[in-house]
Short mmCIF file of C-alpha atoms and ligand atoms in Angstrom, two decimals:
data_model
loop_
_atom_site.label_atom_id
_atom_site.label_comp_id
_atom_site.label_asym_id
_atom_site.label_seq_id
_atom_site.Cartn_x
_atom_site.Cartn_y
_atom_site.Cartn_z
CA MET A 1 3.24 11.10 19.70
CA THR A 2 6.44 11.88 21.51
CA GLU A 3 8.11 14.69 19.59
CA SER A 4 11.62 13.57 20.38
CA ILE A 5 11.23 10.09 18.86
CA ILE A 6 12.18 9.80 15.20
CA ASP A 7 9.81 7.08 14.09
CA LEU A 8 10.75 5.81 10.64
CA ARG A 9 9.07 2.41 11.05
CA SER A 10 6.10 3.21 8.84
CA ASP A 11 3.85 5.95 7.51
CA THR A 12 1.07 4.22 9.47
CA VAL A 13 2.32 5.87 12.68
CA THR A 14 1.01 9.25 11.51
CA GLN A 15 -1.49 10.87 13.85
CA PRO A 16 -4.50 13.03 12.96
CA CYS A 17 -3.80 16.77 13.08
CA GLN A 18 -6.12 19.27 14.78
CA GLY A 19 -7.92 20.07 11.53
CA MET A 20 -8.61 16.40 10.90
CA LYS A 21 -9.91 15.90 14.43
CA ALA A 22 -12.17 18.94 14.06
CA ALA A 23 -13.56 17.47 10.82
CA MET A 24 -14.24 14.18 12.61
CA ILE A 25 -16.03 15.87 15.51
CA SER A 26 -18.33 17.89 13.27
CA ALA A 27 -19.07 15.12 10.73
CA ASN A 28 -22.66 14.41 9.72
CA ILE A 29 -23.23 10.77 10.52
CA GLY A 30 -25.81 8.04 10.15
CA ASP A 31 -26.05 4.24 10.14
CA ASP A 32 -23.88 3.19 7.23
CA VAL A 33 -25.18 -0.40 7.20
CA TYR A 34 -28.52 1.19 6.29
CA GLY A 35 -26.59 3.27 3.74
CA GLU A 36 -27.47 6.40 5.72
CA ASP A 37 -24.11 7.93 6.54
CA PRO A 38 -23.75 11.03 4.36
CA THR A 39 -20.05 11.48 5.14
CA VAL A 40 -19.20 7.91 4.11
CA ALA A 41 -21.14 8.52 0.89
CA VAL A 42 -19.10 11.65 0.16
CA LEU A 43 -15.81 9.83 0.78
CA GLN A 44 -16.81 6.90 -1.43
CA GLU A 45 -17.96 9.16 -4.26
CA LYS A 46 -14.88 11.30 -4.00
CA LEU A 47 -12.51 8.36 -4.30
CA ALA A 48 -14.61 6.73 -7.04
CA GLU A 49 -14.18 9.91 -9.02
CA MET A 50 -10.48 10.23 -8.25
CA THR A 51 -9.85 6.64 -9.36
CA GLY A 52 -12.12 6.93 -12.41
CA LYS A 53 -14.46 4.19 -11.16
CA GLU A 54 -18.23 3.95 -10.80
CA ALA A 55 -18.34 3.34 -7.06
CA GLY A 56 -16.39 3.06 -3.84
CA LEU A 57 -16.80 1.18 -0.56
CA PHE A 58 -15.32 2.14 2.81
CA PHE A 59 -13.43 -0.48 4.85
CA PRO A 60 -11.81 -0.49 8.28
CA SER A 61 -8.51 -1.79 6.87
CA GLY A 62 -6.64 -2.35 3.64
CA THR A 63 -6.35 -6.03 4.45
CA GLN A 64 -10.14 -6.35 4.51
CA SER A 65 -10.52 -4.24 1.38
CA ASN A 66 -8.03 -6.42 -0.54
CA LEU A 67 -9.61 -9.61 0.79
CA VAL A 68 -13.07 -8.52 -0.27
CA ALA A 69 -11.73 -7.49 -3.69
CA LEU A 70 -10.28 -10.96 -4.19
CA LEU A 71 -13.52 -12.55 -3.00
CA SER A 72 -15.45 -10.36 -5.42
CA HIS A 73 -13.32 -11.34 -8.41
CA CYS A 74 -12.78 -15.03 -7.64
CA GLN A 75 -14.92 -18.01 -6.68
CA ARG A 76 -13.91 -21.02 -4.64
CA GLY A 77 -11.34 -22.98 -6.65
CA ASP A 78 -10.27 -19.97 -8.68
CA GLU A 79 -6.74 -18.64 -8.70
CA TYR A 80 -5.08 -15.22 -8.65
CA ILE A 81 -1.59 -14.40 -9.86
CA VAL A 82 0.34 -12.19 -7.48
CA GLY A 83 3.88 -11.13 -6.56
CA GLN A 84 5.83 -13.22 -4.07
CA ASN A 85 6.25 -10.16 -1.83
CA ALA A 86 2.87 -8.60 -2.48
CA HIS A 87 0.88 -7.57 0.57
CA THR A 88 -2.22 -9.49 -0.59
CA TYR A 89 -0.19 -12.69 -0.74
CA LYS A 90 2.46 -12.40 1.95
CA TYR A 91 1.19 -10.04 4.61
CA GLU A 92 -2.53 -10.74 4.91
CA GLY A 93 -2.41 -14.05 6.73
CA GLY A 94 -3.31 -16.02 3.60
CA GLY A 95 -6.85 -14.65 3.95
CA ALA A 96 -7.89 -15.25 0.34
CA ALA A 97 -6.96 -18.93 0.65
CA VAL A 98 -8.28 -19.36 4.19
CA LEU A 99 -11.58 -17.51 3.81
CA GLY A 100 -12.17 -17.61 0.07
CA SER A 101 -10.66 -20.93 -1.05
CA ILE A 102 -8.83 -18.86 -3.66
CA GLN A 103 -5.48 -20.30 -4.65
CA PRO A 104 -2.61 -17.83 -5.01
CA GLN A 105 -0.06 -18.33 -7.80
CA PRO A 106 2.90 -16.26 -6.63
CA ILE A 107 5.55 -15.01 -9.09
CA GLU A 108 9.02 -13.69 -8.21
CA HIS A 109 9.42 -9.95 -8.60
CA GLU A 110 11.84 -8.30 -10.97
CA ALA A 111 14.30 -5.84 -9.39
CA ASP A 112 11.90 -2.97 -10.08
CA GLY A 113 9.03 -4.71 -8.27
CA THR A 114 7.12 -5.67 -11.42
CA LEU A 115 6.18 -9.21 -12.47
CA ASN A 116 7.67 -10.41 -15.74
CA LEU A 117 4.63 -10.64 -18.01
CA ASP A 118 5.94 -13.65 -19.96
CA ARG A 119 6.17 -15.48 -16.66
CA VAL A 120 2.70 -14.32 -15.72
CA ALA A 121 1.36 -15.58 -19.07
CA LYS A 122 3.07 -18.96 -18.53
CA ALA A 123 1.48 -19.25 -15.09
CA ILE A 124 -2.04 -18.80 -16.49
CA LYS A 125 -3.64 -22.24 -16.44
CA GLU A 126 -5.42 -23.81 -19.38
CA ASP A 127 -9.11 -24.54 -19.07
CA ASP A 128 -8.73 -28.11 -17.86
CA PHE A 129 -10.31 -29.71 -14.80
CA HIS A 130 -6.87 -30.57 -13.42
CA PHE A 131 -6.20 -26.89 -12.85
CA ALA A 132 -7.56 -24.07 -10.77
CA ARG A 133 -9.21 -21.39 -12.92
CA THR A 134 -6.88 -18.40 -13.28
CA ARG A 135 -9.23 -15.47 -12.81
CA LEU A 136 -7.23 -12.47 -11.63
CA LEU A 137 -3.93 -10.63 -11.74
CA ALA A 138 -3.20 -8.54 -8.64
CA LEU A 139 -0.50 -5.85 -8.70
CA GLU A 140 0.70 -3.44 -6.05
CA ASN A 141 1.72 0.21 -6.61
CA THR A 142 3.89 1.41 -5.00
CA ILE A 143 5.57 -1.94 -4.30
CA GLY A 144 8.35 -1.84 -1.72
CA GLY A 145 8.34 1.92 -2.22
CA LYS A 146 8.89 1.58 -5.97
CA ILE A 147 6.58 3.08 -8.55
CA VAL A 148 5.25 0.67 -11.16
CA GLY A 149 5.25 2.63 -14.43
CA LEU A 150 2.30 3.35 -16.70
CA GLU A 151 3.67 1.55 -19.74
CA TYR A 152 4.06 -1.67 -17.75
CA ILE A 153 0.57 -1.33 -16.28
CA GLY A 154 -0.86 -0.89 -19.79
CA LYS A 155 0.82 -4.10 -20.96
CA ALA A 156 -0.28 -6.02 -17.88
CA LYS A 157 -3.83 -4.85 -18.44
CA GLN A 158 -3.74 -6.04 -22.05
CA LEU A 159 -2.60 -9.45 -20.85
CA THR A 160 -5.55 -9.69 -18.47
CA ARG A 161 -7.92 -8.74 -21.33
CA ASP A 162 -6.36 -11.36 -23.64
CA TYR A 163 -6.98 -14.04 -21.03
CA ASN A 164 -10.33 -12.77 -19.79
CA MET A 165 -9.01 -12.12 -16.29
CA GLY A 166 -9.77 -9.47 -13.70
CA PHE A 167 -7.14 -6.89 -12.79
CA HIS A 168 -6.82 -5.68 -9.18
CA LEU A 169 -4.55 -3.02 -7.75
CA ASP A 170 -3.46 -3.00 -4.15
CA GLY A 171 -3.03 0.75 -4.19
CA ALA A 172 -2.36 1.17 -0.48
CA ARG A 173 0.18 3.83 -1.52
CA VAL A 174 -1.04 4.63 -5.02
CA PHE A 175 -1.10 8.32 -4.05
CA ASN A 176 2.64 8.14 -3.57
CA ALA A 177 2.91 6.67 -7.06
CA ALA A 178 0.68 9.40 -8.54
CA VAL A 179 2.62 12.18 -6.81
CA GLY A 180 5.91 10.54 -7.82
CA LEU A 181 4.82 10.34 -11.48
CA ASN A 182 3.16 13.76 -11.26
CA VAL A 183 -0.09 12.48 -12.77
CA PRO A 184 -3.69 12.40 -11.49
CA MET A 185 -4.35 9.16 -9.67
CA SER A 186 -6.85 8.03 -12.31
CA THR A 187 -4.05 7.92 -14.88
CA ILE A 188 -2.77 4.91 -12.93
CA THR A 189 -5.99 3.42 -11.62
CA GLN A 190 -8.06 3.63 -14.83
CA HIS A 191 -6.38 0.43 -16.06
CA PHE A 192 -7.63 -1.71 -13.19
CA ASP A 193 -11.02 -3.30 -12.53
CA SER A 194 -10.67 -2.68 -8.80
CA VAL A 195 -8.39 -0.58 -6.64
CA SER A 196 -7.87 -0.64 -2.87
CA ILE A 197 -6.57 2.58 -1.34
CA CYS A 198 -5.31 3.20 2.20
CA LEU A 199 -6.15 6.47 3.94
CA SER A 200 -4.18 5.41 7.00
CA LYS A 201 -0.67 5.45 5.50
CA GLY A 202 1.01 8.61 4.26
CA LEU A 203 -2.34 10.39 3.97
CA GLY A 204 -2.48 10.46 7.74
CA ALA A 205 -6.02 9.29 8.59
CA PRO A 206 -6.22 7.11 11.72
CA ILE A 207 -8.04 4.27 9.94
CA GLY A 208 -9.72 3.39 6.69
CA SER A 209 -9.40 2.09 3.18
CA VAL A 210 -11.66 2.42 0.17
CA LEU A 211 -12.21 -0.17 -2.56
CA CYS A 212 -13.20 1.32 -5.91
CA GLY A 213 -14.57 -0.41 -9.00
CA SER A 214 -17.63 -0.94 -11.17
CA HIS A 215 -21.13 -1.00 -9.65
CA LYS A 216 -21.09 -4.76 -10.17
CA ILE A 217 -17.84 -5.34 -8.27
CA ILE A 218 -18.79 -2.95 -5.48
CA SER A 219 -22.27 -4.41 -4.91
CA ASN A 220 -20.68 -7.84 -4.74
CA ALA A 221 -18.07 -6.42 -2.36
CA GLN A 222 -20.78 -4.97 -0.13
CA ARG A 223 -22.14 -8.46 0.49
CA TRP A 224 -18.67 -9.86 1.25
CA ARG A 225 -17.82 -6.91 3.50
CA LYS A 226 -20.90 -7.63 5.61
CA MET A 227 -19.91 -11.31 5.84
CA VAL A 228 -16.40 -10.58 7.07
CA GLY A 229 -17.70 -8.11 9.64
CA GLY A 230 -16.81 -4.86 7.91
CA GLY A 231 -20.29 -3.31 7.92
CA MET A 232 -19.95 -0.31 10.24
CA ARG A 233 -22.52 2.06 11.74
CA GLN A 234 -21.92 5.79 12.42
CA VAL A 235 -18.59 5.53 10.69
CA GLY A 236 -18.77 8.94 9.04
CA ILE A 237 -16.71 10.05 12.00
CA LEU A 238 -13.83 8.12 10.41
CA ALA A 239 -14.75 8.86 6.80
CA ALA A 240 -14.47 12.57 7.69
CA ALA A 241 -10.81 11.98 8.52
CA GLY A 242 -10.40 10.34 5.09
CA ILE A 243 -12.02 13.29 3.30
CA PHE A 244 -9.78 15.69 5.18
CA ALA A 245 -6.75 13.59 4.18
CA LEU A 246 -7.74 13.67 0.50
CA ASP A 247 -8.29 17.42 0.60
CA ASN A 248 -5.13 18.32 2.48
CA ASN A 249 -2.49 15.61 2.54
CA ILE A 250 -1.87 14.45 -1.02
CA ALA A 251 0.35 17.14 -2.50
CA ARG A 252 2.56 17.16 0.58
CA LEU A 253 3.62 13.53 -0.05
CA LYS A 254 6.22 15.13 -2.29
CA GLU A 255 8.00 16.34 0.85
CA ASP A 256 8.17 12.76 2.17
CA HIS A 257 9.67 11.65 -1.14
CA GLU A 258 12.25 14.42 -1.08
CA LEU A 259 13.29 13.57 2.47
CA ALA A 260 13.56 9.86 1.63
CA ALA A 261 15.66 10.71 -1.43
CA TYR A 262 17.92 12.91 0.69
CA LEU A 263 18.24 10.21 3.35
CA GLY A 264 19.01 7.62 0.66
CA GLU A 265 21.69 9.85 -0.79
CA LYS A 266 23.38 10.24 2.61
CA LEU A 267 23.09 6.55 3.49
CA GLY A 268 24.42 5.64 0.06
CA GLU A 269 27.63 7.50 0.92
CA MET A 270 28.27 5.29 3.96
CA GLU A 271 30.56 2.33 3.33
CA GLU A 272 28.83 0.18 5.92
CA ILE A 273 25.49 0.45 4.18
CA GLU A 274 24.19 -1.03 0.96
CA LEU A 275 20.97 0.40 -0.41
CA VAL A 276 18.60 -2.28 -1.67
CA GLY A 277 16.99 -1.45 -4.99
CA GLY A 278 18.85 1.85 -5.28
CA LYS A 279 17.60 5.20 -4.07
CA ALA A 280 14.05 5.75 -2.90
CA ASN A 281 11.67 7.05 -5.54
CA THR A 282 8.84 7.51 -3.05
CA ASN A 283 8.87 7.48 0.76
CA ILE A 284 10.39 4.06 1.50
CA LEU A 285 14.02 3.09 1.68
CA PHE A 286 15.65 -0.32 2.21
CA PHE A 287 19.24 -1.12 3.07
CA THR A 288 21.46 -3.87 4.40
CA LEU A 289 24.43 -3.62 6.76
CA ARG A 290 27.70 -5.02 5.44
CA ASP A 291 28.73 -6.16 8.94
CA LYS A 292 25.30 -7.63 9.69
CA ASN A 293 25.24 -5.79 13.03
CA TYR A 294 21.48 -5.32 12.90
CA ALA A 295 20.68 -5.94 16.55
CA GLU A 296 23.50 -3.65 17.72
CA LEU A 297 22.38 -0.82 15.44
CA ALA A 298 18.73 -1.14 16.48
CA GLU A 299 19.68 -0.98 20.15
CA TYR A 300 22.04 1.95 19.61
CA ALA A 301 19.41 3.84 17.62
CA GLU A 302 16.58 3.13 20.07
CA ALA A 303 18.66 4.53 22.92
CA ARG A 304 18.94 7.74 20.86
CA GLY A 305 15.26 7.95 19.99
CA LEU A 306 15.49 6.58 16.46
CA ARG A 307 13.16 3.83 15.33
CA PHE A 308 12.93 1.92 12.05
CA SER A 309 11.79 -1.51 10.87
CA ASN A 310 14.63 -3.70 12.01
CA SER A 311 14.02 -6.22 9.27
CA GLN A 312 16.73 -7.47 6.95
CA PRO A 313 16.93 -5.36 4.87
CA ILE A 314 16.22 -2.49 7.25
CA ARG A 315 13.29 -0.31 6.18
CA MET A 316 12.94 3.42 6.78
CA VAL A 317 9.78 5.31 5.85
CA THR A 318 9.33 9.07 5.77
CA HIS A 319 5.96 10.65 6.56
CA ARG A 320 4.11 13.71 7.84
CA HIS A 321 5.85 13.76 11.23
CA ILE A 322 9.39 13.49 9.89
CA THR A 323 11.29 16.75 9.46
CA LYS A 324 14.51 17.59 7.66
CA GLU A 325 16.17 18.06 11.08
CA GLN A 326 15.14 14.54 12.06
CA VAL A 327 16.58 13.14 8.84
CA LEU A 328 19.85 14.97 9.52
CA ARG A 329 19.81 13.57 13.06
CA THR A 330 19.18 10.06 11.67
CA VAL A 331 22.23 10.35 9.43
CA GLU A 332 24.25 11.57 12.41
CA ILE A 333 23.17 8.67 14.62
CA LEU A 334 24.12 6.14 11.95
CA LYS A 335 27.48 7.82 11.34
CA ASP A 336 28.24 7.82 15.06
CA PHE A 337 27.32 4.17 15.31
CA PHE A 338 29.64 3.14 12.49
CA ALA A 339 32.44 5.31 13.92
C1 PLP B 1 -0.75 -1.25 4.64
C2 PLP B 1 -0.96 -2.02 3.40
C3 PLP B 1 -2.14 -2.73 3.15
C4 PLP B 1 -3.29 -2.79 4.12
O1 PLP B 1 -2.95 -2.75 5.42
P1 PLP B 1 -3.92 -2.53 6.66
O2 PLP B 1 -2.92 -2.39 7.75
O3 PLP B 1 -4.75 -3.76 6.75
O4 PLP B 1 -4.74 -1.31 6.45
C5 PLP B 1 -2.25 -3.37 1.96
N1 PLP B 1 -1.28 -3.34 1.04
C6 PLP B 1 -0.15 -2.66 1.23
C7 PLP B 1 0.88 -2.64 0.16
C8 PLP B 1 0.06 -1.99 2.42
O5 PLP B 1 1.20 -1.31 2.60
#
């Protein structure tokens, strides 16, 4: 990566460090479709333990891991309840519907990113042949950079038990939630039947997600993963990066959160900016521009080596390659632009 560019687009832009690359080069590998890659096995067991689940399964992407989770919970003609802005619904190409004939039932988010549980309960269909069978509730944590709290998760879980539904977590950034709440990850994930975790976001691995759940869900998932082309061969070379990330890059997420909080504080002081959803409580920040001069700002920033997601609202994400100096420089560039 070019050192001079301040890339706040996403924590997915993180690159493997020397230590991670060394771990990849020296990894013990084997054919994982034959179940013979020892490094993949270690990664899967490690994350199963960290999430408090029986088993784990390695995937090339979080999109595939979520898709396979939905396919493992739901049959053709079943339905899952999900947030309107959830990744599994909005940002995965409609895969569950296209490939699984699973109908989504989206629900608007509350300001804190949660789904109102009374609304969820109302959306659950009766057992009647007019309706799709509501089989699953899928949450996301963090969602839009916000941590979904433990009390809410406990209530949501109870609802799924009352209605005999599965409970899936898109935990692409669940480590950020765990670090933000200062609890072991299993404190969050224990409530769910399945959890998908990304190693390629703030944890800094180049690729990889792991789906964790019961032996039953994971053996089902193994079949679906093969069908969607996710069975990989000497993939321990990538799993080694994931293991390195788990061993070295979790605690430091706190630094990303602190930098995002600092950035949010400074942006919040600017008249031309309105923070969306308040200050960051993890590593993601959203804001709108009062004068709607999005294109002008993006161009001005790009010319000065500053990149962010030029969506509306604008998104800025802190990560391993972002320093305090770069955050100060970001604030300076924005101030200069508004001046
Ligand atoms: C990144 C992400 C995923 C998976 O993304 P891939 O790019 O397919 O690995 C899933 N859910 C959320 C919330 C994400 O941020």
